[in-house]
């Protein structure tokens, strides 16, 4: 009797040992591999920690490009003019209507014969910004640049002229800077644009987000 029971348990163990890999393979296909998700989360956390240790300008550049933004560094105003013309040529935007609300930017548009008054179908927005946010690679705007327009109502293409001194660590830093800068006539419609290309796979963070084809002309001023 003892021999029969031992043989039975041994037989069960052998069958289980043979079938276990098959069962596990089926379970992984149905439910996915928990280890794979864990590895991806660990890698994402590692990249985040590594990125947070970068200087604020490098951190912004990394996140901005990761979001799909087109980054163009300029050492002086001559380079700004040259790169602006390159953008126009690349996209065939010469003599096309432009949305622009800032008089200090009008001369660059005039030089390139770009109409910006009473435009009905502007092909791109030309603007400055309040700040560049390093920790998520976004661009902070206010009514000074976009009036009361919502992001989805702006042209699909945007060209931003900003300076290196406008790069800040976080949105809260940006809001504090706006508060100090505008003692009177505090701007409204303070908002950020973060996504500069359509997400390949939408998740709950990107679902419904407004994305823009955005060029950043970053002028060195430090």
PDB file of C-alpha atoms in Angstrom:
ATOM      1  CA  UNK A   1       0.000   0.000   0.000  1.00  0.00           C
ATOM      2  CA  UNK A   2       2.776   2.396   0.911  1.00  0.00           C
ATOM      3  CA  UNK A   3       4.579   1.593  -2.349  1.00  0.00           C
ATOM      4  CA  UNK A   4       1.410   2.248  -4.362  1.00  0.00           C
ATOM      5  CA  UNK A   5       0.828   5.650  -2.715  1.00  0.00           C
ATOM      6  CA  UNK A   6       4.450   6.677  -3.231  1.00  0.00           C
ATOM      7  CA  UNK A   7       4.272   5.649  -6.877  1.00  0.00           C
ATOM      8  CA  UNK A   8       1.011   7.621  -7.302  1.00  0.00           C
ATOM      9  CA  UNK A   9       2.511  10.821  -5.804  1.00  0.00           C
ATOM     10  CA  UNK A  10       5.648  10.415  -7.872  1.00  0.00           C
ATOM     11  CA  UNK A  11       3.535  10.013 -11.009  1.00  0.00           C
ATOM     12  CA  UNK A  12       1.498  13.145 -10.147  1.00  0.00           C
ATOM     13  CA  UNK A  13       4.675  15.176  -9.557  1.00  0.00           C
ATOM     14  CA  UNK A  14       6.152  14.046 -12.890  1.00  0.00           C
ATOM     15  CA  UNK A  15       3.001  15.025 -14.806  1.00  0.00           C
ATOM     16  CA  UNK A  16       2.801  18.390 -13.005  1.00  0.00           C
ATOM     17  CA  UNK A  17       6.472  19.092 -13.764  1.00  0.00           C
ATOM     18  CA  UNK A  18       5.901  18.410 -17.451  1.00  0.00           C
ATOM     19  CA  UNK A  19       2.678  20.415 -17.745  1.00  0.00           C
ATOM     20  CA  UNK A  20       3.684  23.408 -15.574  1.00  0.00           C
ATOM     21  CA  UNK A  21       5.646  25.255 -18.326  1.00  0.00           C
ATOM     22  CA  UNK A  22       2.703  24.811 -20.714  1.00  0.00           C
ATOM     23  CA  UNK A  23       0.225  26.208 -18.173  1.00  0.00           C
ATOM     24  CA  UNK A  24       2.480  29.151 -17.396  1.00  0.00           C
ATOM     25  CA  UNK A  25       2.930  29.926 -21.100  1.00  0.00           C
ATOM     26  CA  UNK A  26      -0.849  29.994 -21.547  1.00  0.00           C
ATOM     27  CA  UNK A  27      -1.343  32.205 -18.466  1.00  0.00           C
ATOM     28  CA  UNK A  28       1.301  34.672 -19.706  1.00  0.00           C
ATOM     29  CA  UNK A  29      -0.386  34.952 -23.087  1.00  0.00           C
ATOM     30  CA  UNK A  30      -3.761  35.591 -21.436  1.00  0.00           C
ATOM     31  CA  UNK A  31      -2.761  37.839 -18.568  1.00  0.00           C
ATOM     32  CA  UNK A  32       0.624  39.154 -19.729  1.00  0.00           C
ATOM     33  CA  UNK A  33       3.939  38.975 -17.912  1.00  0.00           C
ATOM     34  CA  UNK A  34       4.019  40.834 -14.630  1.00  0.00           C
ATOM     35  CA  UNK A  35       7.813  40.866 -14.747  1.00  0.00           C
ATOM     36  CA  UNK A  36       7.796  42.632 -18.125  1.00  0.00           C
ATOM     37  CA  UNK A  37       5.594  45.414 -16.738  1.00  0.00           C
ATOM     38  CA  UNK A  38       7.783  45.610 -13.661  1.00  0.00           C
ATOM     39  CA  UNK A  39      10.906  45.919 -15.815  1.00  0.00           C
ATOM     40  CA  UNK A  40       9.337  48.703 -17.900  1.00  0.00           C
ATOM     41  CA  UNK A  41       8.261  50.594 -14.764  1.00  0.00           C
ATOM     42  CA  UNK A  42      11.739  50.229 -13.266  1.00  0.00           C
ATOM     43  CA  UNK A  43      13.361  51.507 -16.465  1.00  0.00           C
ATOM     44  CA  UNK A  44      10.934  54.460 -16.613  1.00  0.00           C
ATOM     45  CA  UNK A  45      11.651  55.319 -12.969  1.00  0.00           C
ATOM     46  CA  UNK A  46      15.397  55.063 -13.620  1.00  0.00           C
ATOM     47  CA  UNK A  47      15.150  57.368 -16.646  1.00  0.00           C
ATOM     48  CA  UNK A  48      13.082  59.852 -14.630  1.00  0.00           C
ATOM     49  CA  UNK A  49      15.620  59.926 -11.796  1.00  0.00           C
ATOM     50  CA  UNK A  50      18.495  60.230 -14.263  1.00  0.00           C
ATOM     51  CA  UNK A  51      16.748  63.101 -16.079  1.00  0.00           C
ATOM     52  CA  UNK A  52      15.982  64.985 -12.834  1.00  0.00           C
ATOM     53  CA  UNK A  53      19.718  65.140 -12.087  1.00  0.00           C
ATOM     54  CA  UNK A  54      20.443  67.059 -15.290  1.00  0.00           C
ATOM     55  CA  UNK A  55      20.925  70.855 -15.318  1.00  0.00           C
ATOM     56  CA  UNK A  56      17.598  72.602 -15.871  1.00  0.00           C
ATOM     57  CA  UNK A  57      18.364  73.589 -19.480  1.00  0.00           C
ATOM     58  CA  UNK A  58      19.398  70.051 -20.443  1.00  0.00           C
ATOM     59  CA  UNK A  59      16.377  68.658 -18.624  1.00  0.00           C
ATOM     60  CA  UNK A  60      14.060  70.917 -20.620  1.00  0.00           C
ATOM     61  CA  UNK A  61      15.753  70.046 -23.921  1.00  0.00           C
ATOM     62  CA  UNK A  62      15.464  66.308 -23.186  1.00  0.00           C
ATOM     63  CA  UNK A  63      11.771  66.435 -22.238  1.00  0.00           C
ATOM     64  CA  UNK A  64      10.851  68.906 -24.983  1.00  0.00           C
ATOM     65  CA  UNK A  65      12.344  66.665 -27.675  1.00  0.00           C
ATOM     66  CA  UNK A  66      10.778  63.594 -26.056  1.00  0.00           C
ATOM     67  CA  UNK A  67       7.404  65.319 -26.441  1.00  0.00           C
ATOM     68  CA  UNK A  68       8.076  65.751 -30.157  1.00  0.00           C
ATOM     69  CA  UNK A  69       9.177  69.399 -30.156  1.00  0.00           C
ATOM     70  CA  UNK A  70      11.631  70.734 -32.732  1.00  0.00           C
ATOM     71  CA  UNK A  71      14.448  72.509 -30.903  1.00  0.00           C
ATOM     72  CA  UNK A  72      16.691  75.103 -32.613  1.00  0.00           C
ATOM     73  CA  UNK A  73      19.400  76.802 -30.549  1.00  0.00           C
ATOM     74  CA  UNK A  74      20.479  80.303 -31.643  1.00  0.00           C
ATOM     75  CA  UNK A  75      23.457  82.235 -30.315  1.00  0.00           C
ATOM     76  CA  UNK A  76      22.315  85.635 -31.634  1.00  0.00           C
ATOM     77  CA  UNK A  77      19.506  87.422 -33.468  1.00  0.00           C
ATOM     78  CA  UNK A  78      21.100  86.861 -36.857  1.00  0.00           C
ATOM     79  CA  UNK A  79      20.849  83.127 -36.292  1.00  0.00           C
ATOM     80  CA  UNK A  80      17.227  83.567 -35.208  1.00  0.00           C
ATOM     81  CA  UNK A  81      16.425  85.286 -38.520  1.00  0.00           C
ATOM     82  CA  UNK A  82      18.298  82.641 -40.500  1.00  0.00           C
ATOM     83  CA  UNK A  83      16.627  79.720 -38.738  1.00  0.00           C
ATOM     84  CA  UNK A  84      13.198  81.349 -39.003  1.00  0.00           C
ATOM     85  CA  UNK A  85      13.660  81.580 -42.778  1.00  0.00           C
ATOM     86  CA  UNK A  86      14.748  77.928 -42.827  1.00  0.00           C
ATOM     87  CA  UNK A  87      11.494  76.961 -41.111  1.00  0.00           C
ATOM     88  CA  UNK A  88       9.499  78.942 -43.676  1.00  0.00           C
ATOM     89  CA  UNK A  89      11.348  77.280 -46.536  1.00  0.00           C
ATOM     90  CA  UNK A  90      11.083  73.784 -45.060  1.00  0.00           C
ATOM     91  CA  UNK A  91       7.294  74.085 -44.759  1.00  0.00           C
ATOM     92  CA  UNK A  92       6.648  76.308 -47.801  1.00  0.00           C
ATOM     93  CA  UNK A  93       5.166  79.038 -45.584  1.00  0.00           C
ATOM     94  CA  UNK A  94       6.429  82.054 -47.503  1.00  0.00           C
ATOM     95  CA  UNK A  95       3.664  84.634 -48.091  1.00  0.00           C
ATOM     96  CA  UNK A  96       1.250  82.557 -45.990  1.00  0.00           C
ATOM     97  CA  UNK A  97      -0.943  84.115 -43.314  1.00  0.00           C
ATOM     98  CA  UNK A  98       0.372  84.132 -39.746  1.00  0.00           C
ATOM     99  CA  UNK A  99      -1.373  84.554 -36.407  1.00  0.00           C
ATOM    100  CA  UNK A 100       0.636  86.913 -34.187  1.00  0.00           C
ATOM    101  CA  UNK A 101      -0.487  89.180 -31.342  1.00  0.00           C
ATOM    102  CA  UNK A 102       2.874  90.646 -30.291  1.00  0.00           C
ATOM    103  CA  UNK A 103       4.058  93.903 -31.945  1.00  0.00           C
ATOM    104  CA  UNK A 104       7.694  93.230 -31.050  1.00  0.00           C
ATOM    105  CA  UNK A 105       7.578  90.185 -33.367  1.00  0.00           C
ATOM    106  CA  UNK A 106       6.017  91.999 -36.319  1.00  0.00           C
ATOM    107  CA  UNK A 107       9.356  93.186 -37.829  1.00  0.00           C
ATOM    108  CA  UNK A 108      10.495  89.602 -38.442  1.00  0.00           C
ATOM    109  CA  UNK A 109       7.219  88.891 -40.207  1.00  0.00           C
ATOM    110  CA  UNK A 110       7.509  92.084 -42.248  1.00  0.00           C
ATOM    111  CA  UNK A 111      11.022  91.138 -43.356  1.00  0.00           C
ATOM    112  CA  UNK A 112       9.662  87.904 -44.794  1.00  0.00           C
ATOM    113  CA  UNK A 113       6.486  89.449 -46.230  1.00  0.00           C
ATOM    114  CA  UNK A 114       4.181  87.390 -44.083  1.00  0.00           C
ATOM    115  CA  UNK A 115       0.682  88.885 -43.638  1.00  0.00           C
ATOM    116  CA  UNK A 116      -0.546  88.942 -40.026  1.00  0.00           C
ATOM    117  CA  UNK A 117      -3.327  91.531 -40.003  1.00  0.00           C
ATOM    118  CA  UNK A 118      -6.953  90.367 -40.121  1.00  0.00           C
ATOM    119  CA  UNK A 119      -5.994  86.864 -41.215  1.00  0.00           C
ATOM    120  CA  UNK A 120      -8.767  84.366 -41.802  1.00  0.00           C
ATOM    121  CA  UNK A 121      -6.695  81.219 -42.353  1.00  0.00           C
ATOM    122  CA  UNK A 122      -3.308  81.539 -40.593  1.00  0.00           C
ATOM    123  CA  UNK A 123      -1.012  78.612 -41.263  1.00  0.00           C
ATOM    124  CA  UNK A 124       0.973  79.032 -38.049  1.00  0.00           C
ATOM    125  CA  UNK A 125       1.162  80.974 -34.801  1.00  0.00           C
ATOM    126  CA  UNK A 126       4.266  83.058 -34.227  1.00  0.00           C
ATOM    127  CA  UNK A 127       4.674  83.946 -30.555  1.00  0.00           C
ATOM    128  CA  UNK A 128       6.911  84.281 -27.558  1.00  0.00           C
ATOM    129  CA  UNK A 129       5.982  82.560 -24.296  1.00  0.00           C
ATOM    130  CA  UNK A 130       5.994  83.178 -20.574  1.00  0.00           C
ATOM    131  CA  UNK A 131       8.344  80.329 -19.683  1.00  0.00           C
ATOM    132  CA  UNK A 132       9.733  76.970 -20.721  1.00  0.00           C
ATOM    133  CA  UNK A 133       9.066  74.238 -18.158  1.00  0.00           C
ATOM    134  CA  UNK A 134      11.920  71.785 -17.673  1.00  0.00           C
ATOM    135  CA  UNK A 135      10.328  68.963 -15.695  1.00  0.00           C
ATOM    136  CA  UNK A 136       7.805  68.096 -18.404  1.00  0.00           C
ATOM    137  CA  UNK A 137       9.145  69.888 -21.503  1.00  0.00           C
ATOM    138  CA  UNK A 138       6.080  72.107 -21.894  1.00  0.00           C
ATOM    139  CA  UNK A 139       5.666  75.718 -23.017  1.00  0.00           C
ATOM    140  CA  UNK A 140       3.794  78.137 -20.726  1.00  0.00           C
ATOM    141  CA  UNK A 141       1.587  80.757 -22.388  1.00  0.00           C
ATOM    142  CA  UNK A 142      -0.733  83.516 -21.255  1.00  0.00           C
ATOM    143  CA  UNK A 143      -3.147  85.986 -22.825  1.00  0.00           C
ATOM    144  CA  UNK A 144      -0.123  88.114 -23.734  1.00  0.00           C
ATOM    145  CA  UNK A 145       0.791  85.589 -26.429  1.00  0.00           C
ATOM    146  CA  UNK A 146      -2.469  83.845 -27.366  1.00  0.00           C
ATOM    147  CA  UNK A 147      -5.175  86.253 -26.131  1.00  0.00           C
ATOM    148  CA  UNK A 148      -8.199  84.217 -25.006  1.00  0.00           C
ATOM    149  CA  UNK A 149      -7.760  81.433 -27.536  1.00  0.00           C
ATOM    150  CA  UNK A 150      -7.908  77.874 -26.305  1.00  0.00           C
ATOM    151  CA  UNK A 151      -5.074  75.623 -27.457  1.00  0.00           C
ATOM    152  CA  UNK A 152      -7.344  73.645 -29.792  1.00  0.00           C
ATOM    153  CA  UNK A 153      -8.403  76.882 -31.523  1.00  0.00           C
ATOM    154  CA  UNK A 154      -4.829  77.874 -32.377  1.00  0.00           C
ATOM    155  CA  UNK A 155      -3.207  76.856 -35.688  1.00  0.00           C
ATOM    156  CA  UNK A 156      -1.797  73.344 -35.822  1.00  0.00           C
ATOM    157  CA  UNK A 157       1.683  74.791 -36.384  1.00  0.00           C
ATOM    158  CA  UNK A 158       3.466  77.037 -33.881  1.00  0.00           C
ATOM    159  CA  UNK A 159       6.826  78.815 -33.982  1.00  0.00           C
ATOM    160  CA  UNK A 160       8.043  80.074 -30.603  1.00  0.00           C
ATOM    161  CA  UNK A 161      10.817  82.577 -29.968  1.00  0.00           C
ATOM    162  CA  UNK A 162      12.136  82.262 -26.417  1.00  0.00           C
ATOM    163  CA  UNK A 163      15.348  82.808 -24.467  1.00  0.00           C
ATOM    164  CA  UNK A 164      17.446  80.517 -22.292  1.00  0.00           C
ATOM    165  CA  UNK A 165      16.676  82.650 -19.213  1.00  0.00           C
ATOM    166  CA  UNK A 166      13.010  81.642 -19.544  1.00  0.00           C
ATOM    167  CA  UNK A 167      13.725  78.007 -18.701  1.00  0.00           C
ATOM    168  CA  UNK A 168      12.395  77.143 -15.239  1.00  0.00           C
ATOM    169  CA  UNK A 169      12.184  73.916 -13.269  1.00  0.00           C
ATOM    170  CA  UNK A 170       8.405  73.577 -12.840  1.00  0.00           C
ATOM    171  CA  UNK A 171       5.019  75.094 -13.583  1.00  0.00           C
ATOM    172  CA  UNK A 172       4.804  76.456 -10.045  1.00  0.00           C
ATOM    173  CA  UNK A 173       8.067  78.333 -10.699  1.00  0.00           C
ATOM    174  CA  UNK A 174       6.503  79.698 -13.874  1.00  0.00           C
ATOM    175  CA  UNK A 175       3.402  80.912 -12.051  1.00  0.00           C
ATOM    176  CA  UNK A 176       5.504  82.616  -9.377  1.00  0.00           C
ATOM    177  CA  UNK A 177       7.549  84.335 -12.091  1.00  0.00           C
ATOM    178  CA  UNK A 178       4.384  85.590 -13.803  1.00  0.00           C
ATOM    179  CA  UNK A 179       3.090  86.902 -10.483  1.00  0.00           C
ATOM    180  CA  UNK A 180       6.309  88.863  -9.872  1.00  0.00           C
ATOM    181  CA  UNK A 181       6.586  90.092 -13.462  1.00  0.00           C
ATOM    182  CA  UNK A 182       3.058  91.464 -13.791  1.00  0.00           C
ATOM    183  CA  UNK A 183       2.332  93.566 -10.733  1.00  0.00           C
ATOM    184  CA  UNK A 184      -0.417  95.265 -12.730  1.00  0.00           C
ATOM    185  CA  UNK A 185      -2.381  93.895 -15.680  1.00  0.00           C
ATOM    186  CA  UNK A 186      -1.989  90.309 -14.559  1.00  0.00           C
ATOM    187  CA  UNK A 187      -2.489  88.079 -17.624  1.00  0.00           C
ATOM    188  CA  UNK A 188      -5.286  85.574 -18.013  1.00  0.00           C
ATOM    189  CA  UNK A 189      -5.628  82.335 -19.985  1.00  0.00           C
ATOM    190  CA  UNK A 190      -2.442  80.909 -18.460  1.00  0.00           C
ATOM    191  CA  UNK A 191      -1.944  77.493 -20.014  1.00  0.00           C
ATOM    192  CA  UNK A 192       0.704  75.050 -21.203  1.00  0.00           C
ATOM    193  CA  UNK A 193       1.125  73.075 -24.389  1.00  0.00           C
ATOM    194  CA  UNK A 194       3.044  69.868 -23.878  1.00  0.00           C
ATOM    195  CA  UNK A 195       2.398  67.477 -26.760  1.00  0.00           C
ATOM    196  CA  UNK A 196       4.066  68.297 -30.076  1.00  0.00           C
ATOM    197  CA  UNK A 197       3.225  65.171 -32.025  1.00  0.00           C
ATOM    198  CA  UNK A 198       0.319  62.747 -32.045  1.00  0.00           C
ATOM    199  CA  UNK A 199       0.796  59.935 -29.542  1.00  0.00           C
ATOM    200  CA  UNK A 200       1.448  56.567 -31.217  1.00  0.00           C
ATOM    201  CA  UNK A 201      -0.593  54.858 -28.519  1.00  0.00           C
ATOM    202  CA  UNK A 202      -3.030  56.989 -26.512  1.00  0.00           C
ATOM    203  CA  UNK A 203      -3.389  56.341 -22.791  1.00  0.00           C
ATOM    204  CA  UNK A 204      -5.383  58.076 -20.063  1.00  0.00           C
ATOM    205  CA  UNK A 205      -2.675  60.774 -19.808  1.00  0.00           C
ATOM    206  CA  UNK A 206      -2.713  61.726 -23.501  1.00  0.00           C
ATOM    207  CA  UNK A 207      -6.332  60.927 -24.401  1.00  0.00           C
ATOM    208  CA  UNK A 208      -8.031  64.051 -25.747  1.00  0.00           C
ATOM    209  CA  UNK A 209      -4.836  66.126 -25.536  1.00  0.00           C
ATOM    210  CA  UNK A 210      -4.271  68.861 -28.075  1.00  0.00           C
ATOM    211  CA  UNK A 211      -0.981  68.405 -29.899  1.00  0.00           C
ATOM    212  CA  UNK A 212       0.825  70.967 -32.064  1.00  0.00           C
ATOM    213  CA  UNK A 213       3.669  70.878 -34.571  1.00  0.00           C
ATOM    214  CA  UNK A 214       5.952  73.214 -32.623  1.00  0.00           C
ATOM    215  CA  UNK A 215       9.301  74.786 -33.459  1.00  0.00           C
ATOM    216  CA  UNK A 216      11.282  76.469 -30.686  1.00  0.00           C
ATOM    217  CA  UNK A 217      13.850  79.122 -31.599  1.00  0.00           C
ATOM    218  CA  UNK A 218      15.837  79.353 -28.356  1.00  0.00           C
ATOM    219  CA  UNK A 219      18.002  82.465 -28.152  1.00  0.00           C
ATOM    220  CA  UNK A 220      20.983  82.444 -25.785  1.00  0.00           C
ATOM    221  CA  UNK A 221      20.768  85.381 -23.363  1.00  0.00           C
ATOM    222  CA  UNK A 222      22.720  84.148 -20.321  1.00  0.00           C
TER     223      UNK A 222
END
